[in-house]
XYZ file of N, CA and C in Angstrom:
306
model
N 13.323 -19.050 -43.281
C 14.351 -19.196 -42.835
C 15.665 -18.839 -43.975
N 16.828 -17.941 -43.604
C 18.003 -17.449 -44.467
C 18.617 -18.843 -44.703
N 19.229 -19.093 -46.114
C 19.706 -20.361 -46.718
C 21.260 -20.253 -46.079
N 21.954 -19.097 -45.380
C 23.013 -19.219 -45.555
C 23.618 -18.964 -43.914
N 24.431 -19.537 -43.569
C 24.962 -19.851 -42.200
C 25.348 -18.485 -41.424
N 25.677 -17.444 -42.117
C 26.134 -16.103 -41.278
C 24.964 -15.496 -40.869
N 23.526 -15.493 -41.839
C 22.585 -14.849 -41.258
C 21.654 -15.849 -40.099
N 22.038 -17.217 -40.327
C 21.329 -18.041 -39.269
C 22.004 -17.728 -37.804
N 23.366 -17.303 -38.026
C 23.867 -17.388 -36.920
C 23.746 -15.910 -36.176
N 23.540 -14.701 -37.075
C 23.114 -13.566 -36.618
C 21.852 -13.546 -36.083
N 20.760 -14.426 -36.482
C 19.490 -14.652 -36.053
C 19.379 -15.061 -34.385
N 20.576 -16.494 -34.487
C 20.576 -16.970 -33.150
C 21.185 -15.927 -32.138
N 22.168 -15.080 -32.353
C 22.757 -13.944 -31.587
C 21.443 -13.286 -31.138
N 20.858 -12.767 -31.950
C 19.677 -11.733 -31.652
C 18.663 -12.584 -30.696
N 18.220 -13.533 -31.094
C 17.288 -14.215 -30.103
C 17.831 -14.658 -28.684
N 19.174 -14.805 -28.671
C 19.720 -15.046 -27.593
C 19.668 -13.940 -26.576
N 20.202 -12.812 -27.403
C 19.909 -11.664 -26.700
C 18.617 -11.187 -26.138
N 17.710 -11.216 -26.872
C 16.113 -11.165 -26.229
C 15.746 -12.304 -25.396
N 16.354 -13.452 -25.535
C 16.063 -14.482 -24.300
C 16.609 -13.728 -22.617
N 17.898 -13.226 -22.864
C 18.672 -12.452 -21.668
C 17.589 -11.343 -21.129
N 17.280 -10.862 -22.268
C 16.434 -9.463 -21.579
C 15.244 -10.149 -20.805
N 14.513 -10.944 -21.316
C 13.327 -11.488 -21.251
C 13.467 -12.315 -19.566
N 14.366 -12.965 -19.592
C 14.809 -13.427 -18.318
C 14.927 -12.530 -17.212
N 15.731 -11.334 -17.692
C 15.792 -10.195 -16.541
C 14.853 -9.392 -16.519
N 13.647 -9.645 -17.101
C 12.585 -8.999 -16.799
C 11.710 -9.852 -15.789
N 11.589 -11.352 -16.057
C 10.924 -12.302 -15.259
C 11.685 -12.015 -13.979
N 12.935 -12.271 -13.719
C 13.654 -12.094 -12.550
C 13.060 -10.829 -11.653
N 13.034 -9.524 -12.513
C 12.568 -8.559 -11.782
C 11.280 -8.440 -11.355
N 10.339 -8.999 -12.296
C 9.007 -9.343 -11.731
C 8.673 -10.094 -10.543
N 9.267 -11.316 -10.561
C 9.526 -12.193 -9.550
C 9.959 -11.347 -8.021
N 10.895 -10.707 -8.450
C 11.546 -10.230 -6.918
C 10.732 -8.857 -6.729
N 9.800 -8.154 -7.330
C 8.971 -7.327 -7.072
C 7.802 -7.852 -6.498
N 7.095 -9.025 -7.000
C 6.227 -9.802 -6.349
C 6.360 -10.179 -4.956
N 7.776 -10.680 -4.660
C 8.129 -11.291 -3.475
C 8.155 -10.072 -2.577
N 8.824 -9.065 -3.112
C 8.827 -7.767 -2.107
C 7.220 -7.578 -1.645
N 6.287 -7.484 -2.735
C 5.060 -6.947 -2.209
C 4.351 -8.052 -1.130
N 4.534 -9.313 -1.422
C 4.167 -10.197 -0.681
C 4.716 -10.267 0.744
N 6.009 -9.683 0.830
C 6.507 -9.751 2.159
C 6.043 -8.425 2.865
N 5.815 -7.406 2.088
C 5.038 -6.235 2.721
C 3.934 -6.508 3.504
N 3.272 -7.283 2.632
C 1.797 -7.704 2.971
C 1.979 -8.353 4.325
N 2.833 -9.402 4.762
C 3.217 -9.910 5.784
C 3.360 -9.504 6.877
N 4.572 -8.095 6.750
C 4.981 -7.728 8.159
C 4.352 -6.146 8.013
N 3.358 -5.941 7.398
C 2.634 -4.915 7.569
C 2.000 -4.721 9.071
N 2.435 -3.491 9.380
C 1.878 -3.568 11.121
C 0.329 -3.490 11.079
N -0.175 -3.803 12.268
C -1.600 -3.731 12.379
C -2.160 -2.381 12.481
N -3.510 -2.069 12.001
C -3.843 -0.961 12.212
C -4.083 -0.287 13.486
N -3.788 0.986 13.853
C -3.976 1.462 15.253
C -5.475 1.555 15.599
N -5.367 1.109 16.974
C -7.160 1.142 17.587
C -7.537 2.714 17.645
N -6.756 3.729 17.926
C -7.095 5.083 17.796
C -6.237 6.097 16.810
N -6.572 7.051 16.695
C -5.671 8.151 15.727
C -6.034 9.433 16.379
N -5.274 10.101 16.860
C -5.260 11.531 17.540
C -4.772 12.330 16.536
N -5.521 13.584 16.232
C -4.755 14.447 15.351
C -4.855 15.541 16.527
N -3.499 15.991 16.536
C -2.922 17.347 17.413
C -3.260 18.532 16.584
N -3.265 19.530 17.534
C -3.555 20.757 16.954
C -2.287 21.459 16.809
N -2.262 22.561 16.317
C -1.053 23.331 15.989
C -0.944 24.397 16.944
N 0.447 24.806 17.262
C 0.444 25.777 18.414
C 1.109 24.827 19.643
N 1.471 25.879 20.716
C 2.071 25.466 21.885
C 1.397 24.402 22.694
N 2.071 23.524 23.098
C 1.394 22.442 23.953
C 0.475 21.494 23.089
N 0.097 21.555 21.800
C -0.646 20.547 21.027
C -1.809 19.916 21.472
N -2.631 20.479 21.982
C -3.725 19.536 22.566
C -4.575 18.766 21.402
N -4.952 17.577 21.673
C -5.780 16.670 20.715
C -6.987 17.570 20.424
N -7.225 17.722 19.138
C -8.573 18.207 18.704
C -9.493 16.922 17.832
N -8.784 15.598 17.354
C -10.102 14.719 17.226
C -9.108 13.654 17.205
N -10.397 12.918 17.579
C -9.759 11.372 17.799
C -10.922 10.350 16.986
N -10.428 9.558 16.209
C -11.117 8.624 15.356
C -10.569 7.298 15.837
N -11.362 6.021 15.511
C -11.111 4.901 15.573
C -10.132 4.526 14.387
N -9.339 3.604 14.689
C -8.279 3.262 13.762
C -8.656 2.835 12.448
N -9.885 2.465 12.282
C -10.485 2.085 10.724
C -11.400 2.783 10.345
N -11.322 4.190 10.979
C -12.536 5.216 10.191
C -12.356 5.670 8.867
N -12.995 5.418 7.788
C -12.300 6.000 6.624
C -12.182 7.300 6.602
N -12.871 7.985 7.394
C -12.689 9.452 7.346
C -11.500 10.063 7.807
N -10.651 9.129 8.673
C -9.438 9.917 9.148
C -8.389 10.204 8.530
N -7.830 11.656 8.590
C -6.935 11.820 7.821
C -7.726 12.789 6.551
N -9.075 12.931 6.664
C -9.363 13.589 5.794
C -10.585 14.725 6.426
N -10.046 15.247 7.481
C -10.892 16.095 8.202
C -12.437 15.446 9.015
N -12.343 14.257 9.295
C -13.167 13.520 10.062
C -13.621 14.291 11.465
N -14.693 14.287 11.794
C -14.998 14.705 12.962
C -14.551 13.861 14.391
N -14.181 14.476 15.350
C -13.955 13.637 16.736
C -15.190 12.719 16.832
N -14.539 11.148 16.782
C -15.691 10.049 16.843
C -16.667 10.454 16.017
N -16.394 10.446 14.947
C -17.510 10.801 13.801
C -18.667 9.580 13.824
N -19.819 9.890 13.026
C -20.650 9.141 12.816
C -20.544 7.673 12.375
N -19.328 7.779 11.601
C -18.884 6.287 11.044
C -17.920 5.626 12.399
N -17.365 6.178 12.997
C -16.571 5.170 14.022
C -17.581 5.444 15.571
N -18.164 6.233 15.811
C -18.739 6.164 17.122
C -19.461 4.892 17.415
N -20.305 4.556 16.610
C -21.130 3.280 16.820
C -20.205 1.909 17.111
N -19.416 1.701 16.286
C -18.389 0.563 16.467
C -17.770 0.888 17.920
N -16.816 1.866 18.417
C -16.516 2.219 19.163
C -17.572 2.233 20.767
N -18.595 2.536 20.621
C -19.752 2.253 21.585
C -20.006 0.736 22.013
N -19.792 0.120 20.672
C -20.275 -1.456 21.027
C -19.269 -2.052 21.614
N -17.876 -1.667 21.248
C -16.758 -2.043 21.917
C -16.723 -1.693 23.560
N -16.791 -0.314 23.668
C -16.275 0.102 24.947
C -17.467 0.173 25.801
N -18.781 0.313 25.296
C -19.834 0.715 26.000
C -20.334 1.867 25.701
N -21.847 2.206 26.202
C -22.399 3.625 26.042
C -21.920 4.782 26.760
N -20.860 4.461 27.570
C -20.015 5.860 28.215
C -19.189 6.397 26.966
N -19.107 6.141 26.209
C -18.224 6.697 25.257
C -19.135 7.670 24.645
N -18.412 9.044 24.531
C -19.136 10.338 23.905
C -18.490 11.312 23.452
N -18.693 12.230 22.630
C -17.854 13.208 22.267
C -17.756 14.104 23.364
N -16.524 14.584 23.440
C -16.157 15.704 24.175
C -15.638 16.538 23.716
N -15.885 17.946 23.265
C -15.124 18.737 22.376
C -13.719 19.244 23.029
N -12.779 19.348 22.462
C -11.471 19.944 22.942
C -11.262 21.476 22.484
N -11.755 21.762 21.756
C -11.637 23.140 20.866
C -12.295 24.096 22.132
N -11.643 25.292 21.964
C -12.285 26.317 22.959
C -12.947 27.410 22.069
């Protein structure tokens, strides 16, 4: 520790400045975590079905996937093998693939 008062006061101011910075960072991180938790709470439920529409006039549907299909949005087939089985378990064996492409 410095022996004179002037240097001790300078150190005190410097540390007080850093404590303010640390307190601001803590508050910022707490706010970010609260926002993240709020986002988890109010997140809408996953859709039961996802329909991909074609381009052009009329835009007929070209793909249908279960809402929890991991391939959806990545070029998954209409009711692909990943979502056909759970859909059939839920809706019965009458669910089948029908191509809407010409």
